[in-house]
Short mmCIF file of C-alpha atoms in Angstrom, two decimals:
data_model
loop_
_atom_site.label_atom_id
_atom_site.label_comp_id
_atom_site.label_asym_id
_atom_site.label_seq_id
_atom_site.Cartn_x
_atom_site.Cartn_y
_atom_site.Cartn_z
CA UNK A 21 4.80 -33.97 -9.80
CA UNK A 22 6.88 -36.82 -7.97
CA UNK A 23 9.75 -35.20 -8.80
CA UNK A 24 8.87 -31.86 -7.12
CA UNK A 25 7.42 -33.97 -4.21
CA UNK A 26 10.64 -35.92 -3.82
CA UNK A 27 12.43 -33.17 -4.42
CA UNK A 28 12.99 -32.05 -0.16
CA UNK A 29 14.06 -35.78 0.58
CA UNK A 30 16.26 -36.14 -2.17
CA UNK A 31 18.04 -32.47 -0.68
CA UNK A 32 18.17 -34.24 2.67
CA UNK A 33 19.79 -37.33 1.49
CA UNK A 34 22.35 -35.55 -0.71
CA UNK A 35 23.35 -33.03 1.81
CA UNK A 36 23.36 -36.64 4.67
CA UNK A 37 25.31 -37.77 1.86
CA UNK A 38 28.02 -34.74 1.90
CA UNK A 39 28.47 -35.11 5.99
CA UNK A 40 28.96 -38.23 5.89
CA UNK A 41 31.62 -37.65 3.33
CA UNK A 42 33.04 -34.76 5.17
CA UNK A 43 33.55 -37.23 8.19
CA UNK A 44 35.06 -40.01 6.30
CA UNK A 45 38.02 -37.59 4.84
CA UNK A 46 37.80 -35.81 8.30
CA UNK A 47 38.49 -39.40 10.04
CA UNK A 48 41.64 -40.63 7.16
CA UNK A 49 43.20 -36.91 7.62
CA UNK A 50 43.26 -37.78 11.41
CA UNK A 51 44.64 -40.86 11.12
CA UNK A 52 47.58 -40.02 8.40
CA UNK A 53 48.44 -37.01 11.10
CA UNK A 54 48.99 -39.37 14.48
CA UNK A 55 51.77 -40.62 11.44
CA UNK A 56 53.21 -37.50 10.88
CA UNK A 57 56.76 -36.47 13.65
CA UNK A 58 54.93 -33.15 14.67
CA UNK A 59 52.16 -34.99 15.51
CA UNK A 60 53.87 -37.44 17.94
CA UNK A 61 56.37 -34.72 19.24
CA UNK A 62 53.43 -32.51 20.25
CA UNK A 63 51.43 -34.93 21.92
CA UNK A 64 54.70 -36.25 23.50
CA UNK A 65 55.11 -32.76 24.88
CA UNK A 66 51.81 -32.49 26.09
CA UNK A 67 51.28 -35.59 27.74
CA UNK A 68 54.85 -34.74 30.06
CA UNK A 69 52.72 -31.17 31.41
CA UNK A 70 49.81 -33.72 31.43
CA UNK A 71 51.35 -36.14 33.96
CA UNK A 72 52.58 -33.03 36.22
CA UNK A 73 49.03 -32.31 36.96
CA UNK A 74 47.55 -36.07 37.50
CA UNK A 75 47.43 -36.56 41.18
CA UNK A 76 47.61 -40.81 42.25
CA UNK A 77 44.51 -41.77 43.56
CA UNK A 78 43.27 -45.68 43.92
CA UNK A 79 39.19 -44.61 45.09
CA UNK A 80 35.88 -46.41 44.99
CA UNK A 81 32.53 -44.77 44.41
CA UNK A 82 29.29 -47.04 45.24
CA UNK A 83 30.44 -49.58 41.95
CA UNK A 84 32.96 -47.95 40.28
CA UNK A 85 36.67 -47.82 40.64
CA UNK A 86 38.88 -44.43 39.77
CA UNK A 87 42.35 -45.55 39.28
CA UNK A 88 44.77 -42.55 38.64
CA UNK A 89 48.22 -42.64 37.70
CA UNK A 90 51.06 -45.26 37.50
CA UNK A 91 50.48 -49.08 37.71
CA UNK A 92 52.50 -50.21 40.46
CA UNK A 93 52.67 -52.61 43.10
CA UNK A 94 51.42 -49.73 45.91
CA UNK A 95 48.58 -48.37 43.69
CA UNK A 96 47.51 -52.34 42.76
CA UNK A 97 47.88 -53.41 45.93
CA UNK A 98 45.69 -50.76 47.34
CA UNK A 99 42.92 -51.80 44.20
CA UNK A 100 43.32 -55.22 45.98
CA UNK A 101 42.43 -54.00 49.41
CA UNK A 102 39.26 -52.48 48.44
CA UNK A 103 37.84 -55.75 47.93
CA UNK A 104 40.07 -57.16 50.85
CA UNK A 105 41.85 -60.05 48.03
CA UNK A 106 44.98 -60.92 49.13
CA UNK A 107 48.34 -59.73 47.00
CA UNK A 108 49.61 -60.57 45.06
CA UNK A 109 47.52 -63.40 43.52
CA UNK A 110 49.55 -66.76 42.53
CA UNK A 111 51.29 -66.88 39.07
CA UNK A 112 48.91 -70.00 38.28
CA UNK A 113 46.13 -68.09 38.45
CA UNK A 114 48.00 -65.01 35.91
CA UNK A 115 49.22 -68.21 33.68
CA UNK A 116 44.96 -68.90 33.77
CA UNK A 117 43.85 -65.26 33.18
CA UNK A 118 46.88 -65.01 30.03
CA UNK A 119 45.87 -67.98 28.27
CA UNK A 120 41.95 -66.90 28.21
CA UNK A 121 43.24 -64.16 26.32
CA UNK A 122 45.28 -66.35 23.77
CA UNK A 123 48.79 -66.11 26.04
CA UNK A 124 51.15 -68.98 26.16
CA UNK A 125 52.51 -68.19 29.42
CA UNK A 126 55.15 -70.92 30.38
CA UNK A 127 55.83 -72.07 33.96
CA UNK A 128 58.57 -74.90 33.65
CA UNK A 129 62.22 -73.95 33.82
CA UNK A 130 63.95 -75.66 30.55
CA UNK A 131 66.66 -77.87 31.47
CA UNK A 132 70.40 -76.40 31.37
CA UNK A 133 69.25 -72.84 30.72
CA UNK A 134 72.44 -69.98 30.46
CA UNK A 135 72.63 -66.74 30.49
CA UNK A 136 75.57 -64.01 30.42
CA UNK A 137 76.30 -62.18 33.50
CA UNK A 138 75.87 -58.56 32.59
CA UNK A 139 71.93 -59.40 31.39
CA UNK A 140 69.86 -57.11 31.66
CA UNK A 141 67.20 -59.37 33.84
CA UNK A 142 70.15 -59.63 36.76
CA UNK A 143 69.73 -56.09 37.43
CA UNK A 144 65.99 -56.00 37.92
CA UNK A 145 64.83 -55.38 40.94
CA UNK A 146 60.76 -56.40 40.35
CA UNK A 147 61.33 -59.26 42.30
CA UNK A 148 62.55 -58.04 45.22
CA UNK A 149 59.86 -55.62 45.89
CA UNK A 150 57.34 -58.34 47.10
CA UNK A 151 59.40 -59.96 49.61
CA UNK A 152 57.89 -58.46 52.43
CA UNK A 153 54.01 -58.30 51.34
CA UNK A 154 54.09 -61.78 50.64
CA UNK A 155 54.44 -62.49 54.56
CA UNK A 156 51.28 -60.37 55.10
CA UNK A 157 47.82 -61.73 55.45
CA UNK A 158 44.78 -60.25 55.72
CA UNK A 159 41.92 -60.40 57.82
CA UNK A 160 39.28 -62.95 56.16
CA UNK A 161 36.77 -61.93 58.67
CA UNK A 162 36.85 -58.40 57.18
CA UNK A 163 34.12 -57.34 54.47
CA UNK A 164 34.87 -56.03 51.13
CA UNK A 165 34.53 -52.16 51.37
CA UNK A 166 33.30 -52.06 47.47
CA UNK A 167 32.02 -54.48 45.07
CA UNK A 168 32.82 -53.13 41.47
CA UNK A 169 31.40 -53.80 38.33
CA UNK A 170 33.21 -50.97 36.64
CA UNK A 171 37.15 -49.47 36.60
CA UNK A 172 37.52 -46.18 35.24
CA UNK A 173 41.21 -45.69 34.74
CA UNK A 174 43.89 -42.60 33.43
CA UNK A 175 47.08 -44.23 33.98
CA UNK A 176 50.66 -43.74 32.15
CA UNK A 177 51.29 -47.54 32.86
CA UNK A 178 54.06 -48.65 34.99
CA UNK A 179 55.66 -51.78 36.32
CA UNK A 180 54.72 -55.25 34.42
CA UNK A 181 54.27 -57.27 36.86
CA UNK A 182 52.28 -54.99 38.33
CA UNK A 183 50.16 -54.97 35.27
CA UNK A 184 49.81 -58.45 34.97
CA UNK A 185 48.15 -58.75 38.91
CA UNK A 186 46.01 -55.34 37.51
CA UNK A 187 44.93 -57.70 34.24
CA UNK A 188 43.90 -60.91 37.10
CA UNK A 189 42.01 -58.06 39.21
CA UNK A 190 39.91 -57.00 36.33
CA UNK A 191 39.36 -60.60 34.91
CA UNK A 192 38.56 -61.62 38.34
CA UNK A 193 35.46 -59.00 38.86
CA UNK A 194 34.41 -59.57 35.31
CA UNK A 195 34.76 -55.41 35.29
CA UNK A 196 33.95 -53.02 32.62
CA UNK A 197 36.88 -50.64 31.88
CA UNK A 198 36.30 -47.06 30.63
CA UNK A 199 38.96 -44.46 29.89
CA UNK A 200 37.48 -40.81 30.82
CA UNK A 201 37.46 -38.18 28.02
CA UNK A 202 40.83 -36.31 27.86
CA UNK A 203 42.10 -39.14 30.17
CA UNK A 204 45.31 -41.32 29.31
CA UNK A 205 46.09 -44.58 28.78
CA UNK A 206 49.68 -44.91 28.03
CA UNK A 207 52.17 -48.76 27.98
CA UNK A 208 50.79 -51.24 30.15
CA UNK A 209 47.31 -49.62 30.25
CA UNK A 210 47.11 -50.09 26.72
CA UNK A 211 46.71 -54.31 27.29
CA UNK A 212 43.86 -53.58 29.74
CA UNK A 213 40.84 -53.70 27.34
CA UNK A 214 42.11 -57.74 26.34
CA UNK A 215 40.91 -58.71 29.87
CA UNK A 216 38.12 -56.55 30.61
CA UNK A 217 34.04 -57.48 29.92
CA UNK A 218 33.51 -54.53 27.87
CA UNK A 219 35.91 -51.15 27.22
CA UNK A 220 34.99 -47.93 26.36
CA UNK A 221 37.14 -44.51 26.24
CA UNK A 222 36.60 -40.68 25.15
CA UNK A 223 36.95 -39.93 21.85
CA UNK A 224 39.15 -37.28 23.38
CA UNK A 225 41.35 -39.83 25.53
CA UNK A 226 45.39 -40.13 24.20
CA UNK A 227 46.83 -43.66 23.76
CA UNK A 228 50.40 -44.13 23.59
CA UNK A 229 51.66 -47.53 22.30
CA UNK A 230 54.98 -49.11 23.34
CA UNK A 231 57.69 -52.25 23.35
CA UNK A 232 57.89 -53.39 27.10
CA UNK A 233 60.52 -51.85 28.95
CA UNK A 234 62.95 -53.20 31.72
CA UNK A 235 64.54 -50.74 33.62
CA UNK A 236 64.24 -48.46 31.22
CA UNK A 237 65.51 -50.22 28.51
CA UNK A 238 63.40 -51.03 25.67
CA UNK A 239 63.53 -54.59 24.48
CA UNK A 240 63.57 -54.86 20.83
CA UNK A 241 64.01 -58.41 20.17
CA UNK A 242 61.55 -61.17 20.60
CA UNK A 243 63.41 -63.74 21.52
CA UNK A 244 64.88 -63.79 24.71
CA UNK A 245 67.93 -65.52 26.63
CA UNK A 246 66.78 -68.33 29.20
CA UNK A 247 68.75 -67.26 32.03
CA UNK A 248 70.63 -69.24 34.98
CA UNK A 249 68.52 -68.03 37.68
CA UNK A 250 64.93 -68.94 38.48
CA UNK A 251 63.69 -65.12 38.54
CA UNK A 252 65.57 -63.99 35.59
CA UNK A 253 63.70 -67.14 33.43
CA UNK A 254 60.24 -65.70 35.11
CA UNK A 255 61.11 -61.92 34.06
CA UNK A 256 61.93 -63.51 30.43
CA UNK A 257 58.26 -64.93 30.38
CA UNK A 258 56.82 -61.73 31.62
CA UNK A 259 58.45 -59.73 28.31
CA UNK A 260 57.26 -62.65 26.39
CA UNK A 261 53.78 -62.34 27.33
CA UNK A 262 53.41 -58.67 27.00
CA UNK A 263 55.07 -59.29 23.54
CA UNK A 264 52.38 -61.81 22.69
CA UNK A 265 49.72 -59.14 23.94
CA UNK A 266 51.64 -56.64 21.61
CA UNK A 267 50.44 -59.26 18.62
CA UNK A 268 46.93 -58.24 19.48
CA UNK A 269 46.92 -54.76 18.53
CA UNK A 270 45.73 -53.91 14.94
CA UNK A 271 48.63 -53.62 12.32
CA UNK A 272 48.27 -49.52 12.34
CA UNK A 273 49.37 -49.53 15.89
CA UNK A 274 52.23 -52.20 15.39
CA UNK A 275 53.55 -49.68 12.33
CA UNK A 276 53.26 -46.69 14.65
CA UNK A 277 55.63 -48.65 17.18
CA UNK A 278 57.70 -49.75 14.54
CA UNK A 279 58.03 -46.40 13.27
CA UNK A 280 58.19 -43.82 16.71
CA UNK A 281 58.70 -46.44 19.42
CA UNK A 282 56.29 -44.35 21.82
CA UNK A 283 53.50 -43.97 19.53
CA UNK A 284 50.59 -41.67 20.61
CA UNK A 285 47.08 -42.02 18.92
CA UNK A 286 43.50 -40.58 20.68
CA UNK A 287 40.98 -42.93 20.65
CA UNK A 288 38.64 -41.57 17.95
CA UNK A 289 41.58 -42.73 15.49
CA UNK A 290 41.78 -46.20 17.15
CA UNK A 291 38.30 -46.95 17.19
CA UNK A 292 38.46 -46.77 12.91
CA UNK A 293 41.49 -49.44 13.29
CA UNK A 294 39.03 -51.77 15.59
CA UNK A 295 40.84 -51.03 18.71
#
């Protein structure tokens, strides 16, 4: 009589049982595909059309940033002016931010550093970019336009300095990040969710994992020369530090990278490896 009574529960559980299942194998097929060179070709493809259609826009909405597209010094620097901060912040205060996050971000210049000529570093031009807005000031008597509490952000990442004054904005605000469903967060995007309050992203959203590049070069070793100029020692401790945020990621991702070099994986997959 228990047995017949039971009977409807126990057809419940075993069939909760069997979904559960079904989603476990459903999940580990997913996650042995983003492996596969089809895979990362296809979503390569698709993410090129992707960024045809994404129109740059740097917008806030009562507390919520949108931030579309590239992370550069004009889209940051417009981020800044929303809340009418000055840019770009001082590296002490990105040396502060990095090391909250575990980043031993070094500001001394060693004693009798060298370097060859033909580095890459002596042909970057990050540094030169900034000469000009650093002359600017703004008006303190003018009031913030928005006070966020959120950033909602598709971006194919972009410039790393850039990304490290996006990384201060967003520790700064103590901001929740989210990326939108079908939204992307590709290179420097991907170190966003280290300095934010909470992070969130569509199961939907595509991730795509890389080595930091320098004028598009990708730089493969870790160690790097110490160079004979003051800016080409800072650029060398900017590639360090995004290197010590690559340590971060969970070992799936790192074998991905080691394995495609651009390594694309939605979010549903990254969530299982405690992204």
């Amino acid at each position: 009589m228990i047995l017949i009574l039971l009977l409807p529960v126990m057809k419940r559980f075993i069939f909760l049982f069997f979904i559960i299942i079904f989603q476990i194998k459903a999940v580990a097929q997913d996650s042995s595909a983003v492996f596969t060179i089809d895979y990362q070709k296809s979503k390569s493809e698709w993410t090129q059309k992707y960024l045809l259609l994404q129109i740059p826009s740097v917008r806030c909405e009562g507390e919520t940033i949108f931030f579309t597209g590239a992370i550069d010094h004009s889209s940051v620097r417009r981020l800044f002016k929303l809340v009418n901060m000055k840019y770009p912040v001082a590296r002490s205060e990105i040396v502060n931010i990095l090391s909250e996050v575990g980043v031993n971000y070094h500001t001394d210049m060693p004693a009798n550093p060298k370097c060859d000529d033909d580095d890459i570093f002596e042909k970057n031009h990050y540094f030169y970019i900034l000469k000009d807005l650093k002359k600017k000031k703004q008006d303190p008597a003018l009031a913030p336009t928005c006070q966020p509490k959120k950033l909602v952000i598709s971006s194919p990442g972009g410039e790393l300095r850039a990304a490290l004054q996006l990384y201060y904005f967003i520790r700064k605000h103590s901001l929740s990040v989210e990326i939108p469903d079908y939204g992307i967060c590709m290179s420097a995007c991907t170190r966003i969710r280290h300095f934010s309050e909470s992070f969130s992203a569509g199961p939907n959203s595509l991730f795509m994992f890389h080595r930091p590049h320098v004028m598009g070069h990708t730089i493969t070793h870790r160690i790097f020369r110490v160079c004979l100029t003051y800016k080409q020692f800072i650029e060398n401790q900017i590639l360090e530090a995004f290197w010590q945020l690559e340590d971060l990621f969970p070992e799936q991702v790192i074998e991905g990278i080691n394995q495609f070099e651009d390594f694309y994986v939605p979010y549903h997959v990254l969530e299982t490896w405690n992204y």
